[in-house]
Short mmCIF file of C-alpha atoms and ligand atoms in Angstrom, two decimals:
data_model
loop_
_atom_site.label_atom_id
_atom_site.label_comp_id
_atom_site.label_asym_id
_atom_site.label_seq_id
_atom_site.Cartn_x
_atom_site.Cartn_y
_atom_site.Cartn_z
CA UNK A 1 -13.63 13.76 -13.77
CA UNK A 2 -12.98 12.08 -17.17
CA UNK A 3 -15.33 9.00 -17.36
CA UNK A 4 -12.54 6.91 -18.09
CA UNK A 5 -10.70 7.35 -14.87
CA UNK A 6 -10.64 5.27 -11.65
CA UNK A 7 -10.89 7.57 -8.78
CA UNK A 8 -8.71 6.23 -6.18
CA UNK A 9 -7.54 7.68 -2.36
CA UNK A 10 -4.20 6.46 -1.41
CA UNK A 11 -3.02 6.01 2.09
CA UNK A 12 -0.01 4.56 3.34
CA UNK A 13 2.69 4.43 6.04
CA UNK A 14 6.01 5.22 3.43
CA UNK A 15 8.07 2.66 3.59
CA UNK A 16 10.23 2.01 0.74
CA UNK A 17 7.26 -0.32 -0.72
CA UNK A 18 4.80 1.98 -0.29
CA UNK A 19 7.05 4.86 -1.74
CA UNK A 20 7.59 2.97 -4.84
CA UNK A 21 3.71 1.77 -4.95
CA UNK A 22 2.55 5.36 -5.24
CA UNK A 23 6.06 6.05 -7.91
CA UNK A 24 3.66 3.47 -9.77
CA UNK A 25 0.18 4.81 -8.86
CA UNK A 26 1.22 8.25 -10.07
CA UNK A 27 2.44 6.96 -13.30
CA UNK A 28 -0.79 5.94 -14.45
CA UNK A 29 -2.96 8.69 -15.65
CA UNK A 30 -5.70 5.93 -15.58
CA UNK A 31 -6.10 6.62 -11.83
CA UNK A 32 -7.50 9.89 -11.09
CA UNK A 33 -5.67 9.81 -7.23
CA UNK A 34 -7.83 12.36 -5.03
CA UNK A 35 -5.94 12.60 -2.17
CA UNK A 36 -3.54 10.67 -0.35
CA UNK A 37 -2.75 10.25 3.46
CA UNK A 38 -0.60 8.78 5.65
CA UNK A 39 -1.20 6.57 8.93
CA UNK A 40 1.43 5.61 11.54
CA UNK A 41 3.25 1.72 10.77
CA UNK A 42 6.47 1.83 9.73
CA UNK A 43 7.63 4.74 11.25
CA UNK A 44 5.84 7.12 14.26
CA UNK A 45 3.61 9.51 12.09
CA UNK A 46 5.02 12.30 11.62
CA UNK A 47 7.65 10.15 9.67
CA UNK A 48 5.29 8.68 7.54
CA UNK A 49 3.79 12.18 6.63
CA UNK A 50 7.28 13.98 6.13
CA UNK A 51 8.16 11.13 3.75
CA UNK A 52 4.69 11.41 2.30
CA UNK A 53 5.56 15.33 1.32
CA UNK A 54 9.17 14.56 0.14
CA UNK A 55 7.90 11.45 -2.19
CA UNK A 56 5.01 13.81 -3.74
CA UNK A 57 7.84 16.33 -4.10
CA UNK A 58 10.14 14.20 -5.77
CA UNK A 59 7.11 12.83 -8.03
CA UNK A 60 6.74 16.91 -8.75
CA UNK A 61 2.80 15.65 -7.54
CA UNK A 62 1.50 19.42 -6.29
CA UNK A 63 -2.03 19.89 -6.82
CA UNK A 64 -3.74 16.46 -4.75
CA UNK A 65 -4.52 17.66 -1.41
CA UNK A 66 -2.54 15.52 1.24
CA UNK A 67 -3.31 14.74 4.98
CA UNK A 68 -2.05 13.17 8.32
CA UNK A 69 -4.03 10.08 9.76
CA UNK A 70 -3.81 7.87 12.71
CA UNK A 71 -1.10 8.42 14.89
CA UNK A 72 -1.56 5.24 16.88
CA UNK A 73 -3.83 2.06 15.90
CA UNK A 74 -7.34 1.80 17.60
CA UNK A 75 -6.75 -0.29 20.74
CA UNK A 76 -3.53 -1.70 20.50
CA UNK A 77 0.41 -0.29 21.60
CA UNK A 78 1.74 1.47 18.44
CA UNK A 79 4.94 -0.54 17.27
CA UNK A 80 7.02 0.42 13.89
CA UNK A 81 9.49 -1.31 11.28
CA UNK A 82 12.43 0.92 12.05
CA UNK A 83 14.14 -2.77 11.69
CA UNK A 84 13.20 -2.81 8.17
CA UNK A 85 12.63 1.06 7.16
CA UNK A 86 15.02 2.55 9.16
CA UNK A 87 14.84 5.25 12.05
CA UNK A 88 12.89 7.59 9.51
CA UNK A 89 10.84 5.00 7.62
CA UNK A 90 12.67 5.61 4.27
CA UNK A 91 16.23 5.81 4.94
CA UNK A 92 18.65 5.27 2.42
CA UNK A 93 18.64 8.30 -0.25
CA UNK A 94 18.26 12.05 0.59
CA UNK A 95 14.76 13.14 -0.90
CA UNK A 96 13.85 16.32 -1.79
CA UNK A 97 12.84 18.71 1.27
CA UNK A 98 9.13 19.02 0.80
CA UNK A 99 7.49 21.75 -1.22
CA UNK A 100 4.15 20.56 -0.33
CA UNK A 101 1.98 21.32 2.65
CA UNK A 102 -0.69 19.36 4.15
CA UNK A 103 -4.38 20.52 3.22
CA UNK A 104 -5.53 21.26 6.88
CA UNK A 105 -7.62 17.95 7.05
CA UNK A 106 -7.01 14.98 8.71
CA UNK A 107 -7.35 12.09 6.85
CA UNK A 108 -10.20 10.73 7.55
CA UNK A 109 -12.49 14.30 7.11
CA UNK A 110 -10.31 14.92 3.95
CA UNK A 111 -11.91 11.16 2.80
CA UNK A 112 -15.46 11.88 3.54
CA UNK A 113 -14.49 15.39 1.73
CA UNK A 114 -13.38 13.73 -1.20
CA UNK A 115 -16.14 11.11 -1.44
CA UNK A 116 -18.46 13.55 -0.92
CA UNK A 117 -17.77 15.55 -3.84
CA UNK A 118 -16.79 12.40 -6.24
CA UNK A 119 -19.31 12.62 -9.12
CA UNK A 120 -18.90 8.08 -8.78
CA UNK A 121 -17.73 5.76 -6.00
CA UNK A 122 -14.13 5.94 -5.29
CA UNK A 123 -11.44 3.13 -4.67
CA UNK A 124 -9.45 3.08 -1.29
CA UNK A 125 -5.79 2.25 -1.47
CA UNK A 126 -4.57 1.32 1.43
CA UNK A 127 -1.19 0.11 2.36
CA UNK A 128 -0.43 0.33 5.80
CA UNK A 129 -2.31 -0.38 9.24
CA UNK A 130 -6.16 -0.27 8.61
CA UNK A 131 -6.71 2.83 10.79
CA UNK A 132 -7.98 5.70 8.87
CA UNK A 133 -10.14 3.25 6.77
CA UNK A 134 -11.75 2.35 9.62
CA UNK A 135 -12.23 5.42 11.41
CA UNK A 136 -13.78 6.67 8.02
CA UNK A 137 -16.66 3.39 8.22
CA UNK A 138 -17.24 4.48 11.82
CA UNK A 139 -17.00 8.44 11.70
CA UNK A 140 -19.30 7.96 8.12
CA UNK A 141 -20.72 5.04 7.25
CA UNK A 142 -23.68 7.62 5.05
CA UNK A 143 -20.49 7.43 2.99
CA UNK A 144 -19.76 3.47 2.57
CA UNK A 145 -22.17 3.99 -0.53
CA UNK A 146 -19.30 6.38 -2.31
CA UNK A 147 -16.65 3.55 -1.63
CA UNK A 148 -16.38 1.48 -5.00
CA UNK A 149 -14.33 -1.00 -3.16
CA UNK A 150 -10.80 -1.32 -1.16
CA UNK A 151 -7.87 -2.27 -2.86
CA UNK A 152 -5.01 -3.13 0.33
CA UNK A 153 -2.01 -4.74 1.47
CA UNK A 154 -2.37 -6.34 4.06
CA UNK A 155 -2.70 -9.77 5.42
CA UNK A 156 -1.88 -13.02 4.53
CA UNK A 157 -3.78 -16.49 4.45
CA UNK A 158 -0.75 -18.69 4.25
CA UNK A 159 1.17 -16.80 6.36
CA UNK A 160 2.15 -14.45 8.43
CA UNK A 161 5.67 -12.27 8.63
CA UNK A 162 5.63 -10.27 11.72
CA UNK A 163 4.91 -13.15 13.71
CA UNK A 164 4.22 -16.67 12.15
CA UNK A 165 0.07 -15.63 11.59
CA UNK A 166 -0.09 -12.05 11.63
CA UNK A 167 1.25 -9.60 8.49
CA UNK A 168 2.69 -6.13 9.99
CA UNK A 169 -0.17 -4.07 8.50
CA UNK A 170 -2.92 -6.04 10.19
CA UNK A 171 -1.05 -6.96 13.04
CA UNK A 172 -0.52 -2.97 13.78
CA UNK A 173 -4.63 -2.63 14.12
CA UNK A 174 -6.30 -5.83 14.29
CA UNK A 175 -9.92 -4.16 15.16
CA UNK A 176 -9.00 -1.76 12.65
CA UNK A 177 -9.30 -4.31 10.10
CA UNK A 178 -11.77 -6.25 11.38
CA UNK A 179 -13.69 -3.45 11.10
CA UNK A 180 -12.84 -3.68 7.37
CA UNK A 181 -13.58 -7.11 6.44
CA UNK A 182 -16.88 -7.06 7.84
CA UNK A 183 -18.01 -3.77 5.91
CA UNK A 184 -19.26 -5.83 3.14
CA UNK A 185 -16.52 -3.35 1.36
CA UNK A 186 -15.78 -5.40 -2.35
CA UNK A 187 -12.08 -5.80 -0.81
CA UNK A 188 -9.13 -7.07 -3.14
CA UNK A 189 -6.39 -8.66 -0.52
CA UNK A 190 -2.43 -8.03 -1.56
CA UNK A 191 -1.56 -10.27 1.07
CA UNK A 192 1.74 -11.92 1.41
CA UNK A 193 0.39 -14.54 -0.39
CA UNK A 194 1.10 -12.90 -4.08
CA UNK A 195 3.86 -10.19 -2.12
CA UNK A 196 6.35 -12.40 -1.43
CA UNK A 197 6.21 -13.54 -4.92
CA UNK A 198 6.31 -9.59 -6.43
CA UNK A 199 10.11 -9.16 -5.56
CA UNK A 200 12.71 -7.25 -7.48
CA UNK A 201 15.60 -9.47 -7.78
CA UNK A 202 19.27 -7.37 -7.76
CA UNK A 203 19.47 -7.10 -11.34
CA UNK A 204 16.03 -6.11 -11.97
CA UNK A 205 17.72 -3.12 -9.41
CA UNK A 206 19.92 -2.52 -12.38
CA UNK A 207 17.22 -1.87 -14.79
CA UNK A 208 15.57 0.68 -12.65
CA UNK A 209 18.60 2.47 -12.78
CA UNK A 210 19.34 1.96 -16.02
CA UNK A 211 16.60 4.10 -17.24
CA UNK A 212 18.09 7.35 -15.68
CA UNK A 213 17.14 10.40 -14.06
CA UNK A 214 16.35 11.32 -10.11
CA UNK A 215 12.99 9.37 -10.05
CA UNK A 216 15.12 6.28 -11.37
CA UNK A 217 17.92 6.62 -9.32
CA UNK A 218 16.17 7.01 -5.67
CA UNK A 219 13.55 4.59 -6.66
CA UNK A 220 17.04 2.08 -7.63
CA UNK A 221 18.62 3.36 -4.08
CA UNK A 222 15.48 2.46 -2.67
CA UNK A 223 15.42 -0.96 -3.48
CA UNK A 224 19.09 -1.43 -2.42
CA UNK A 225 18.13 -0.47 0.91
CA UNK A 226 14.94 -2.16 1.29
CA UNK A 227 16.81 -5.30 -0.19
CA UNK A 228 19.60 -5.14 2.79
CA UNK A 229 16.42 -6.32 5.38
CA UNK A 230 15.76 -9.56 3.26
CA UNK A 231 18.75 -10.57 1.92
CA UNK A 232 19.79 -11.12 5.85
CA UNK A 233 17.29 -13.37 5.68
CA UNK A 234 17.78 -15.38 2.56
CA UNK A 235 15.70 -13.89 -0.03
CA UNK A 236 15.98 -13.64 -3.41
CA UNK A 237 15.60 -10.19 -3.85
CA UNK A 238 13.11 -6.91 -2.49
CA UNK A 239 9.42 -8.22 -1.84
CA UNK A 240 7.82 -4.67 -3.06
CA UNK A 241 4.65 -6.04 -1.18
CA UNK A 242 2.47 -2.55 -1.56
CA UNK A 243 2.63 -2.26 -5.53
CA UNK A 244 0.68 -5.39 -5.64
CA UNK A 245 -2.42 -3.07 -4.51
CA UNK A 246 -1.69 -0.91 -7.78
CA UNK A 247 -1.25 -3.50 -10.19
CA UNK A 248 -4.60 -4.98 -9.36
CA UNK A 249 -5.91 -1.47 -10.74
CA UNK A 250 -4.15 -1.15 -13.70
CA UNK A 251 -3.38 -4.56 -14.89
CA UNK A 252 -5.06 -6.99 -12.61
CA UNK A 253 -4.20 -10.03 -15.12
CA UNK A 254 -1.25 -10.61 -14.17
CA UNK A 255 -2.39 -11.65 -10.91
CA UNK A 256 -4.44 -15.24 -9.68
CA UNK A 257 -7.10 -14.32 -7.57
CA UNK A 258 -9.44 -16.51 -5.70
CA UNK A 259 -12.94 -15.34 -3.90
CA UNK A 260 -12.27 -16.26 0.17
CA UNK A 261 -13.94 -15.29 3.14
CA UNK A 262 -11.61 -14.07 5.29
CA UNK A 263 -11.74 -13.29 9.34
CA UNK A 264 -9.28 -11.05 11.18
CA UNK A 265 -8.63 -12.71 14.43
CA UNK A 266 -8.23 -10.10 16.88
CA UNK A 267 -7.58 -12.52 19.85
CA UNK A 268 -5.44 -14.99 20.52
CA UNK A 269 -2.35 -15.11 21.99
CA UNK A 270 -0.72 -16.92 19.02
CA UNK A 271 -2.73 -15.40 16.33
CA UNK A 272 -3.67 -12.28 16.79
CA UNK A 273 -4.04 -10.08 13.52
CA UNK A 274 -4.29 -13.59 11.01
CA UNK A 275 -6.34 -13.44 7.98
CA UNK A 276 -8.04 -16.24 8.60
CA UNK A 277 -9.21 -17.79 4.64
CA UNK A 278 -12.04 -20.31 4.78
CA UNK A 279 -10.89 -21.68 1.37
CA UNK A 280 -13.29 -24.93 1.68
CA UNK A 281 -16.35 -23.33 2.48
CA UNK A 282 -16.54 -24.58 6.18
CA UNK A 283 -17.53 -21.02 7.81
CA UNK A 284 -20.58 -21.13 5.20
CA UNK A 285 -20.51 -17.52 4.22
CA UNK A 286 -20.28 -15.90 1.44
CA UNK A 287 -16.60 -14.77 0.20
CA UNK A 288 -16.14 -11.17 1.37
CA UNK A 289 -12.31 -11.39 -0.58
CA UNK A 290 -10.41 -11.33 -3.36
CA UNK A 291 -7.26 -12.56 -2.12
CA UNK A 292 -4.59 -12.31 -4.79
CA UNK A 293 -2.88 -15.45 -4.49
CA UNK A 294 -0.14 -15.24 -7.64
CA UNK A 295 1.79 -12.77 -9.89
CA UNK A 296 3.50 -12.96 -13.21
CA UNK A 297 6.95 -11.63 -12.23
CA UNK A 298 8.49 -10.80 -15.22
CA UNK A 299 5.59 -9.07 -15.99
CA UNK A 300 5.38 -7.02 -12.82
CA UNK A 301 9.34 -5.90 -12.75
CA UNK A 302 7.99 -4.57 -16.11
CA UNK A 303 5.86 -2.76 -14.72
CA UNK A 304 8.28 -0.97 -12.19
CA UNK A 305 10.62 -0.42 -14.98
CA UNK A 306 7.50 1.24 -17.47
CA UNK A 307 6.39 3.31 -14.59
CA UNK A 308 9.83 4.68 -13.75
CA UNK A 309 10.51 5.75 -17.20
CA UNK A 310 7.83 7.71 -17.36
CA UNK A 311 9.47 9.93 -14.89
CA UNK A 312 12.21 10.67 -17.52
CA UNK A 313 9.64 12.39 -19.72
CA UNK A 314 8.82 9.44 -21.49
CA UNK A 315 5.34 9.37 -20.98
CA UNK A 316 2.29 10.42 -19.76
CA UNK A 317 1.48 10.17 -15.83
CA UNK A 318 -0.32 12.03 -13.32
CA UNK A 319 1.85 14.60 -11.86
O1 LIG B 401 3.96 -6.52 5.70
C1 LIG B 401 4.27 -5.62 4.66
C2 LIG B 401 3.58 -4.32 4.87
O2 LIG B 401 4.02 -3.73 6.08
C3 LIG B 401 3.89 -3.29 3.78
O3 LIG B 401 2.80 -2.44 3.64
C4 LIG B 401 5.05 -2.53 4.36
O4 LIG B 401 5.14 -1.20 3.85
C5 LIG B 401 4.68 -2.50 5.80
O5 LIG B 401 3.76 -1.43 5.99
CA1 LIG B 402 3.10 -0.04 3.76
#
């Protein structure tokens, strides 16, 4: 472990955002990634973990040990985004077939492995339903002391986008993330709030591409595809909500972020799964959130772009 290096665990339910989060997350040599796993959301799980093993394929990632988590969310009905991910989570371009196995854990022993053996606390990355984070709090919580802190996507305190409260991640496992906001966990909130914002407009499309190579050019046909979904419904261009949770490692000021206390309603018949923000102070606790509330664009798409390239040999990254 270099004493430079963040030590993060990703986990994720790929998903064209998440794809291209950890396309960003594996660019930067400045995050020592430890293992990443994948937890049913926008596709059944064994989607999400066959996509998992094609993306670290592609990404030519083959030495991070790699695992299957939650197949369903704690107490709720599993439902998936095949409306915005397609069937298989990540349609669009053919990937790789995967020449990488899973490690024989499941994710949440192959967390508590890695945190046990991490010489200093280690970041959580998630960026899908809340499952295997929480079953990791409940199955170890001798470990919450190796956690340095949870950077997610997830949520949203102005709004919602799978109904008009609840965002899809939290919605998916309410008590799952519950669970979360109440660890006393230093948490750092992509909600929709800032993701909405972090979109790739149809040129910036043309840039990806523009820089060349197989990395480029899927990561380009992924945000065609992904774009299709919300350009039916007016947007600008493709809301790449998970890379938020990235950029607030590696170059956190380009994003406004304000200290909230935040409750996860898990009732409701309206609002289950809301983030609910007490922005004036009225619950009278102490802010258990950084909710990222703004994002310099321009400097984000940058970002994207600098991170592809380094695909095409032009720079250091970590696979
Ligand atoms: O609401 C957006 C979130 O749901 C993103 O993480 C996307 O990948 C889906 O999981
Ligand atoms: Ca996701």
């Amino acid at each position: 472990m270099s004493k430079d290096r963040t030590p993060i665990i990703l986990d994720g339910d790929p998903g064209h955002d998440d794809a291209i989060a950890w396309v960003l997350a594996f660019a930067w040599p400045e995050l020592e990634i430890l293992g990443v796993s994948t937890v049913s959301g926008n596709a059944p799980i064994a989607r999400t973990t066959r996509n998992m093993l094609q993306i670290m394929t592609l990404l030519g990632v083959r030495d991070i040990p790699l695992a299957q988590g939650a197949q369903r969310p704690i107490v709720g009905e599993m439902f998936t985004a095949a409306s915005v991910h397609g069937d298989s989570g990540l349609d669009g371009p053919k990937l790789p077939e995967p020449k990488v196995g899973l490690c024989g854990l499941g994710a949440i022993e192959l967390m508590a492995k890695l945190l046990g053996e991490s010489a200093k606390p280690v970041m959580l990355v998630p960026i899908g339903p809340l499952t295997n984070i929480a079953g990791l709090l409940l199955a170890y919580p001798e470990l919450k002391a190796k956690i340095a802190g949870v950077s997610m996507m997830g949520g949203g305190l102005l709004m919602g986008n799978w109904t008009p409260a609840a965002e899809f991640n939290i919605l998916v496992d309410p008590e799952a993330a519950a669970i979360v906001f109440e660890s006393g966990l230093p948490i750092t909130m992509a909600g929709l709030d800032v993701t909405e914002k972090a979109y790739l407009r149809p040129d910036d499309f043309g840039r990806v591409r523009a820089v060349g190579g197989k990395v480029a050019t899927i990561v380009a046909d992924w945000l065609e595809y992904f774009y299709q979904f919300h350009k039916k419904l007016g947007y600008s261009g493709a809301p790449l909500h998970d890379a938020v949770a990235i950029v607030a490692l590696i170059q956190p000021e380009i994003l406004t972020i304000r200290e909230v206390y935040v409750q996860v309603e898990t009732q409701g018949e309206y609002c289950r799964g809301a983030t609910v923000g007490d922005f004036f102070g009225r619950a009278g606790r102490t802010p258990n959130v950084k909710a990222i509330m703004d994002v310099d664009r321009a400097a984000f798409v940058d970002l994207i772009v600098e991170a592809v390239a380094k695909y095409r040999g032009g720079g250091e990254r970590n696979a």
